[in-house]
């Protein structure tokens, strides 16, 4: 049975509390949750009462909370969705786990390694599960990129090229551990585990950083990544891009929207006198380029919602389904930990002017 196209009627409900009612929480995660029939929101919490009251009204609740501890004491719930300041999320997640709830956090899972290790211990002790909002894995463009890479004829990925220019950041920690963690996760999702990074840093002035990062994956693929806080993402163009090179073809995504696949070229039939010339221009014939660009003209459809195109809806749905079915969330603690370890490796490489093995980062 369907509520309407794209939304299934759920047989089981996940009782959820929402911690954090800021812009990202309300516009992305709360909106996504409101379209998921398997989630029943039973309470919201934010230190700012006006924000919390607004979120409560939108979700059909008669009151809100400003104290997380009080909410956890008074409300019967199965899971907590924590969408707040990055540096606070690991501590709040641990508090919710110790109260008996599974947790889903906005990225990053945490900004300090000791916090994540304590969170892991709490989850193991209380037998709770952790999900992380690495929604770009479900983003329509990156999903199609993954399918292309795994398709016949793409070949082994040879190069991962990424750019993220995230606007002003107060420090390099905010840039790398918070802003760039999506791209560390995308590298692992699309290619595999990274073995080593070498980073160069340019700091024009406090809050304006640029990092050029070269890397090598365990499978031999190389990486070239540029991360920066010199620029603005308000305009929506030139903010992020990802490209993966295969054998005589490539896929790319611009701004998490425009997907392009240059499919493998066709080999011409051998022609007299050309067999040994060796240039691609002689032996290969061009093929069309496949382009996917979201259509925003029908906003009434779920698939045209920003939180669906960005992958937030699918990521939340996958977590809820895992908890209801007693399985592990597809994006969880290990992914949050690895994103932080990659950021720490980049920081160490830039500071010590040397290549850093990811295995050097303990945790």
Short mmCIF file of C-alpha atoms in Angstrom, two decimals:
data_model
loop_
_atom_site.label_atom_id
_atom_site.label_comp_id
_atom_site.label_asym_id
_atom_site.label_seq_id
_atom_site.Cartn_x
_atom_site.Cartn_y
_atom_site.Cartn_z
CA UNK A 1 0.00 0.00 0.00
CA UNK A 2 1.29 3.47 -0.86
CA UNK A 3 0.51 6.86 0.62
CA UNK A 4 1.43 8.19 -2.81
CA UNK A 5 4.16 7.49 -5.34
CA UNK A 6 7.52 6.87 -3.67
CA UNK A 7 6.23 6.63 -0.08
CA UNK A 8 5.36 3.20 1.30
CA UNK A 9 2.99 2.57 4.17
CA UNK A 10 5.06 1.16 7.04
CA UNK A 11 3.99 -1.82 9.13
CA UNK A 12 6.32 -0.90 12.02
CA UNK A 13 7.13 2.49 13.52
CA UNK A 14 10.40 3.81 14.91
CA UNK A 15 9.68 6.17 17.80
CA UNK A 16 12.20 9.00 17.44
CA UNK A 17 13.35 12.10 19.28
CA UNK A 18 15.03 14.91 17.37
CA UNK A 19 17.90 16.83 18.97
CA UNK A 20 18.70 20.06 17.16
CA UNK A 21 16.23 22.30 15.34
CA UNK A 22 18.55 24.56 13.38
CA UNK A 23 18.57 25.28 9.66
CA UNK A 24 20.12 21.99 8.50
CA UNK A 25 17.96 19.93 10.85
CA UNK A 26 14.65 21.55 9.88
CA UNK A 27 15.20 21.94 6.14
CA UNK A 28 16.81 18.58 5.44
CA UNK A 29 16.47 15.93 8.16
CA UNK A 30 13.10 16.99 9.60
CA UNK A 31 11.65 17.36 6.10
CA UNK A 32 12.97 13.94 5.12
CA UNK A 33 11.57 12.35 8.28
CA UNK A 34 8.16 13.91 7.66
CA UNK A 35 7.96 11.89 4.41
CA UNK A 36 8.92 8.58 6.09
CA UNK A 37 5.92 6.67 7.38
CA UNK A 38 8.12 4.31 9.40
CA UNK A 39 9.27 7.12 11.73
CA UNK A 40 7.02 8.58 14.43
CA UNK A 41 8.48 11.72 16.00
CA UNK A 42 7.64 11.81 19.71
CA UNK A 43 9.72 14.80 20.88
CA UNK A 44 12.03 17.57 19.70
CA UNK A 45 14.74 19.40 21.62
CA UNK A 46 16.80 22.53 21.07
CA UNK A 47 18.28 25.00 23.57
CA UNK A 48 16.64 27.76 21.54
CA UNK A 49 12.96 27.53 22.54
CA UNK A 50 11.71 29.46 19.53
CA UNK A 51 13.40 27.03 17.13
CA UNK A 52 12.24 24.02 19.12
CA UNK A 53 8.64 25.26 19.28
CA UNK A 54 8.63 25.88 15.52
CA UNK A 55 9.86 22.34 14.84
CA UNK A 56 7.31 20.88 17.26
CA UNK A 57 4.41 22.66 15.53
CA UNK A 58 5.52 21.46 12.10
CA UNK A 59 5.70 17.86 13.33
CA UNK A 60 2.36 17.93 15.14
CA UNK A 61 3.69 18.01 18.70
CA UNK A 62 2.12 20.06 21.48
CA UNK A 63 5.38 20.93 23.26
CA UNK A 64 9.17 21.01 22.87
CA UNK A 65 12.16 20.46 25.14
CA UNK A 66 15.19 22.65 25.81
CA UNK A 67 17.03 20.10 27.97
CA UNK A 68 18.12 16.80 26.39
CA UNK A 69 18.41 14.99 29.73
CA UNK A 70 14.88 15.86 30.74
CA UNK A 71 13.52 14.78 27.37
CA UNK A 72 15.31 11.43 27.57
CA UNK A 73 13.92 10.90 31.09
CA UNK A 74 10.32 11.73 30.16
CA UNK A 75 9.91 10.34 26.63
CA UNK A 76 9.75 6.70 25.52
CA UNK A 77 11.68 6.41 22.27
CA UNK A 78 13.68 3.95 20.17
CA UNK A 79 16.12 6.28 18.42
CA UNK A 80 17.53 9.79 18.46
CA UNK A 81 18.37 11.93 15.44
CA UNK A 82 21.11 14.36 16.43
CA UNK A 83 21.59 17.30 14.07
CA UNK A 84 23.48 20.02 15.90
CA UNK A 85 26.92 21.62 16.29
CA UNK A 86 29.58 19.17 15.08
CA UNK A 87 31.66 19.31 18.24
CA UNK A 88 28.68 18.41 20.43
CA UNK A 89 27.27 15.49 18.49
CA UNK A 90 29.45 12.68 19.86
CA UNK A 91 28.69 13.64 23.47
CA UNK A 92 24.95 13.91 22.78
CA UNK A 93 25.04 10.59 20.92
CA UNK A 94 26.70 8.94 23.90
CA UNK A 95 24.09 10.43 26.25
CA UNK A 96 21.28 9.05 24.09
CA UNK A 97 22.91 5.62 23.82
CA UNK A 98 23.29 5.44 27.58
CA UNK A 99 19.57 6.24 27.80
CA UNK A 100 18.90 3.16 25.64
CA UNK A 101 18.42 4.78 22.20
CA UNK A 102 19.97 4.01 18.84
CA UNK A 103 21.45 7.18 17.31
CA UNK A 104 21.71 8.83 13.91
CA UNK A 105 23.93 11.91 13.67
CA UNK A 106 24.59 14.52 11.07
CA UNK A 107 28.11 14.31 9.70
CA UNK A 108 30.66 14.32 11.19
CA UNK A 109 30.07 11.71 13.85
CA UNK A 110 32.62 13.61 15.93
CA UNK A 111 35.58 15.94 15.64
CA UNK A 112 37.88 14.38 18.25
CA UNK A 113 39.14 10.79 18.16
CA UNK A 114 38.80 10.12 21.93
CA UNK A 115 35.12 11.12 21.76
CA UNK A 116 34.48 8.56 19.02
CA UNK A 117 36.28 5.81 20.90
CA UNK A 118 34.18 6.48 24.02
CA UNK A 119 31.07 6.47 21.83
CA UNK A 120 32.05 3.05 20.44
CA UNK A 121 32.46 1.69 23.96
CA UNK A 122 29.04 3.01 24.98
CA UNK A 123 27.36 1.51 21.91
CA UNK A 124 28.94 -1.88 22.58
CA UNK A 125 28.03 -1.80 26.27
CA UNK A 126 24.38 -0.88 25.68
CA UNK A 127 23.98 -2.84 22.41
CA UNK A 128 22.88 0.22 20.47
CA UNK A 129 23.50 1.07 16.81
CA UNK A 130 24.93 4.19 15.21
CA UNK A 131 24.11 5.76 11.86
CA UNK A 132 25.84 8.72 10.21
CA UNK A 133 24.36 11.13 7.68
CA UNK A 134 26.80 10.61 4.83
CA UNK A 135 23.92 11.40 2.51
CA UNK A 136 26.14 11.96 -0.52
CA UNK A 137 26.32 8.17 -0.86
CA UNK A 138 22.63 8.38 -1.76
CA UNK A 139 22.83 11.63 -3.75
CA UNK A 140 21.43 10.95 -7.23
CA UNK A 141 24.55 12.04 -9.11
CA UNK A 142 26.99 10.10 -6.90
CA UNK A 143 24.68 7.07 -6.96
CA UNK A 144 24.82 7.08 -10.76
CA UNK A 145 28.59 7.54 -10.59
CA UNK A 146 28.87 4.43 -8.43
CA UNK A 147 26.74 2.43 -10.87
CA UNK A 148 28.88 3.61 -13.78
CA UNK A 149 32.13 2.66 -12.04
CA UNK A 150 30.79 -0.82 -11.36
CA UNK A 151 29.44 -1.29 -14.88
CA UNK A 152 31.01 -3.49 -17.52
CA UNK A 153 33.58 -1.63 -19.58
CA UNK A 154 34.45 1.09 -17.08
CA UNK A 155 37.56 -0.76 -15.96
CA UNK A 156 39.57 -0.36 -12.80
CA UNK A 157 39.40 3.21 -11.45
CA UNK A 158 42.76 4.88 -11.92
CA UNK A 159 42.18 8.39 -10.58
CA UNK A 160 39.86 10.03 -8.07
CA UNK A 161 39.72 13.82 -8.42
CA UNK A 162 37.71 15.94 -5.99
CA UNK A 163 37.22 19.60 -5.14
CA UNK A 164 35.34 21.20 -2.24
CA UNK A 165 35.41 24.95 -1.68
CA UNK A 166 33.31 25.39 1.43
CA UNK A 167 33.35 29.11 2.10
CA UNK A 168 34.70 30.76 5.23
CA UNK A 169 35.68 28.36 8.03
CA UNK A 170 36.94 29.59 11.37
CA UNK A 171 39.86 27.12 11.36
CA UNK A 172 41.34 24.22 9.45
CA UNK A 173 39.71 21.71 11.80
CA UNK A 174 36.27 22.96 10.77
CA UNK A 175 37.26 22.72 7.10
CA UNK A 176 38.78 19.24 7.16
CA UNK A 177 36.96 17.40 9.94
CA UNK A 178 33.53 18.94 9.33
CA UNK A 179 33.30 20.31 5.79
CA UNK A 180 35.44 17.84 3.88
CA UNK A 181 34.44 14.62 5.60
CA UNK A 182 31.80 14.00 2.91
CA UNK A 183 34.56 13.73 0.32
CA UNK A 184 36.74 11.47 2.42
CA UNK A 185 33.69 9.23 2.69
CA UNK A 186 32.90 9.48 -1.03
CA UNK A 187 36.47 8.43 -1.84
CA UNK A 188 36.00 5.28 0.23
CA UNK A 189 32.50 4.67 -1.15
CA UNK A 190 33.45 5.06 -4.81
CA UNK A 191 36.99 3.63 -4.84
CA UNK A 192 37.92 1.87 -1.60
CA UNK A 193 40.21 2.43 1.36
CA UNK A 194 42.96 5.04 1.16
CA UNK A 195 46.45 3.93 2.12
CA UNK A 196 48.40 7.21 2.24
CA UNK A 197 48.02 10.98 1.84
CA UNK A 198 50.43 13.86 1.27
CA UNK A 199 49.03 17.33 1.89
CA UNK A 200 50.17 20.90 1.22
CA UNK A 201 48.57 23.80 3.05
CA UNK A 202 48.19 27.47 2.15
CA UNK A 203 46.78 29.86 4.75
CA UNK A 204 46.18 33.35 3.46
CA UNK A 205 44.84 34.51 6.82
CA UNK A 206 42.90 32.97 9.70
CA UNK A 207 39.74 31.37 8.36
CA UNK A 208 41.05 31.16 4.80
CA UNK A 209 42.75 27.83 4.13
CA UNK A 210 43.53 25.78 1.04
CA UNK A 211 44.75 22.19 1.03
CA UNK A 212 46.11 20.26 -1.92
CA UNK A 213 46.00 16.56 -1.09
CA UNK A 214 47.53 13.73 -3.08
CA UNK A 215 46.70 10.21 -2.08
CA UNK A 216 46.98 6.54 -2.95
CA UNK A 217 44.30 3.92 -2.45
CA UNK A 218 45.02 0.38 -1.33
CA UNK A 219 43.95 -0.84 -4.79
CA UNK A 220 46.51 1.40 -6.53
CA UNK A 221 44.17 4.18 -7.71
CA UNK A 222 45.58 7.66 -7.09
CA UNK A 223 43.77 10.67 -5.64
CA UNK A 224 44.02 14.41 -6.15
CA UNK A 225 41.86 16.54 -3.87
CA UNK A 226 41.57 20.28 -3.31
CA UNK A 227 39.82 21.57 -0.20
CA UNK A 228 39.44 25.23 0.61
CA UNK A 229 37.80 28.04 2.52
CA UNK A 230 38.80 30.70 -0.03
CA UNK A 231 35.57 31.33 -1.85
CA UNK A 232 31.84 31.13 -1.40
CA UNK A 233 29.36 28.37 -2.06
CA UNK A 234 26.39 30.75 -1.99
CA UNK A 235 26.38 31.02 -5.78
CA UNK A 236 25.98 27.24 -6.08
CA UNK A 237 28.54 26.74 -8.85
CA UNK A 238 32.16 25.70 -8.56
CA UNK A 239 31.67 24.56 -4.97
CA UNK A 240 32.20 20.82 -5.32
CA UNK A 241 33.09 18.37 -8.03
CA UNK A 242 34.11 14.72 -8.19
CA UNK A 243 35.61 12.86 -11.13
CA UNK A 244 36.68 9.25 -11.50
CA UNK A 245 38.77 7.99 -14.41
CA UNK A 246 38.50 4.46 -15.71
CA UNK A 247 39.89 2.76 -18.82
CA UNK A 248 39.33 5.20 -21.72
CA UNK A 249 36.26 6.72 -20.04
CA UNK A 250 35.27 8.83 -17.04
CA UNK A 251 32.38 9.95 -14.85
CA UNK A 252 31.96 13.27 -13.09
CA UNK A 253 29.47 15.14 -10.94
CA UNK A 254 29.36 18.92 -10.51
CA UNK A 255 27.87 20.46 -7.38
CA UNK A 256 26.25 17.15 -6.51
CA UNK A 257 23.76 17.70 -9.35
CA UNK A 258 25.06 17.42 -12.92
CA UNK A 259 26.22 13.89 -13.69
CA UNK A 260 28.28 13.20 -16.84
CA UNK A 261 29.51 9.86 -18.15
CA UNK A 262 31.92 9.75 -21.05
CA UNK A 263 31.42 6.13 -21.99
CA UNK A 264 34.23 3.94 -23.36
CA UNK A 265 35.14 4.79 -26.93
CA UNK A 266 34.68 2.21 -29.67
CA UNK A 267 37.73 0.70 -31.33
CA UNK A 268 37.67 1.18 -35.10
CA UNK A 269 37.98 -1.75 -37.42
CA UNK A 270 41.65 -2.17 -38.37
CA UNK A 271 42.40 -0.12 -41.45
CA UNK A 272 45.26 -0.71 -43.83
CA UNK A 273 48.33 1.19 -42.81
CA UNK A 274 46.91 2.43 -39.48
CA UNK A 275 47.38 -0.58 -37.19
CA UNK A 276 50.68 0.59 -35.75
CA UNK A 277 50.11 4.32 -35.60
CA UNK A 278 49.05 3.99 -31.95
CA UNK A 279 47.21 7.27 -31.36
CA UNK A 280 43.72 7.23 -29.91
CA UNK A 281 42.56 9.65 -32.57
CA UNK A 282 43.31 6.98 -35.20
CA UNK A 283 42.10 3.79 -33.54
CA UNK A 284 39.12 5.01 -31.49
CA UNK A 285 35.73 6.38 -32.48
CA UNK A 286 33.84 8.88 -30.34
CA UNK A 287 30.72 7.88 -28.41
CA UNK A 288 27.93 10.01 -26.95
CA UNK A 289 28.17 11.46 -23.48
CA UNK A 290 25.42 10.56 -21.00
CA UNK A 291 24.22 13.50 -18.91
CA UNK A 292 21.81 13.47 -15.96
CA UNK A 293 20.53 16.73 -14.55
CA UNK A 294 17.69 16.90 -11.99
CA UNK A 295 14.44 18.39 -13.20
CA UNK A 296 13.07 20.94 -10.73
CA UNK A 297 9.92 21.71 -12.70
CA UNK A 298 7.66 19.33 -10.76
CA UNK A 299 8.32 20.01 -7.10
CA UNK A 300 5.26 18.01 -6.08
CA UNK A 301 7.11 14.74 -6.64
CA UNK A 302 9.22 13.29 -3.87
CA UNK A 303 12.09 12.63 -6.29
CA UNK A 304 12.31 16.38 -7.02
CA UNK A 305 12.67 17.42 -3.37
CA UNK A 306 16.07 18.81 -2.41
CA UNK A 307 16.37 16.40 0.52
CA UNK A 308 15.76 13.50 -1.89
CA UNK A 309 18.16 14.67 -4.60
CA UNK A 310 20.81 15.27 -1.91
CA UNK A 311 20.24 11.78 -0.49
CA UNK A 312 19.08 12.78 3.01
CA UNK A 313 15.75 10.98 2.64
CA UNK A 314 17.33 7.73 1.47
CA UNK A 315 20.04 7.83 4.16
CA UNK A 316 17.52 8.36 6.97
CA UNK A 317 15.24 5.68 5.51
CA UNK A 318 18.09 3.16 5.37
CA UNK A 319 18.92 3.80 9.03
CA UNK A 320 15.29 3.49 10.14
CA UNK A 321 14.88 0.28 8.17
CA UNK A 322 18.00 -1.22 9.72
CA UNK A 323 16.84 -0.48 13.26
CA UNK A 324 13.33 -1.83 12.63
CA UNK A 325 14.70 -4.98 10.99
CA UNK A 326 17.47 -5.61 13.51
CA UNK A 327 20.32 -5.18 11.01
CA UNK A 328 23.36 -2.92 10.97
CA UNK A 329 22.92 0.58 9.48
CA UNK A 330 24.58 0.65 6.03
CA UNK A 331 26.43 3.85 6.96
CA UNK A 332 27.60 3.73 10.54
CA UNK A 333 30.27 4.16 13.18
CA UNK A 334 33.15 2.71 11.14
CA UNK A 335 32.45 5.18 8.31
CA UNK A 336 32.35 8.13 10.71
CA UNK A 337 35.60 6.99 12.29
CA UNK A 338 37.40 6.59 8.95
CA UNK A 339 36.33 10.04 7.75
CA UNK A 340 37.85 11.57 10.89
CA UNK A 341 41.04 9.50 10.57
CA UNK A 342 41.51 10.70 6.98
CA UNK A 343 41.09 14.32 8.08
CA UNK A 344 43.63 13.78 10.87
CA UNK A 345 46.07 12.21 8.40
CA UNK A 346 45.77 15.26 6.12
CA UNK A 347 46.36 17.60 9.06
CA UNK A 348 49.42 15.62 10.15
CA UNK A 349 50.85 15.49 6.64
CA UNK A 350 50.50 19.26 6.15
CA UNK A 351 52.04 19.97 9.56
CA UNK A 352 54.96 17.53 9.23
CA UNK A 353 55.58 17.93 5.47
CA UNK A 354 55.60 14.21 4.73
CA UNK A 355 53.37 11.43 3.46
CA UNK A 356 51.22 9.91 6.20
CA UNK A 357 49.89 6.36 6.20
CA UNK A 358 46.28 6.17 7.35
CA UNK A 359 47.32 3.34 9.64
CA UNK A 360 49.44 5.82 11.63
CA UNK A 361 46.24 7.36 13.00
CA UNK A 362 45.40 5.23 15.99
CA UNK A 363 41.82 4.40 16.82
#
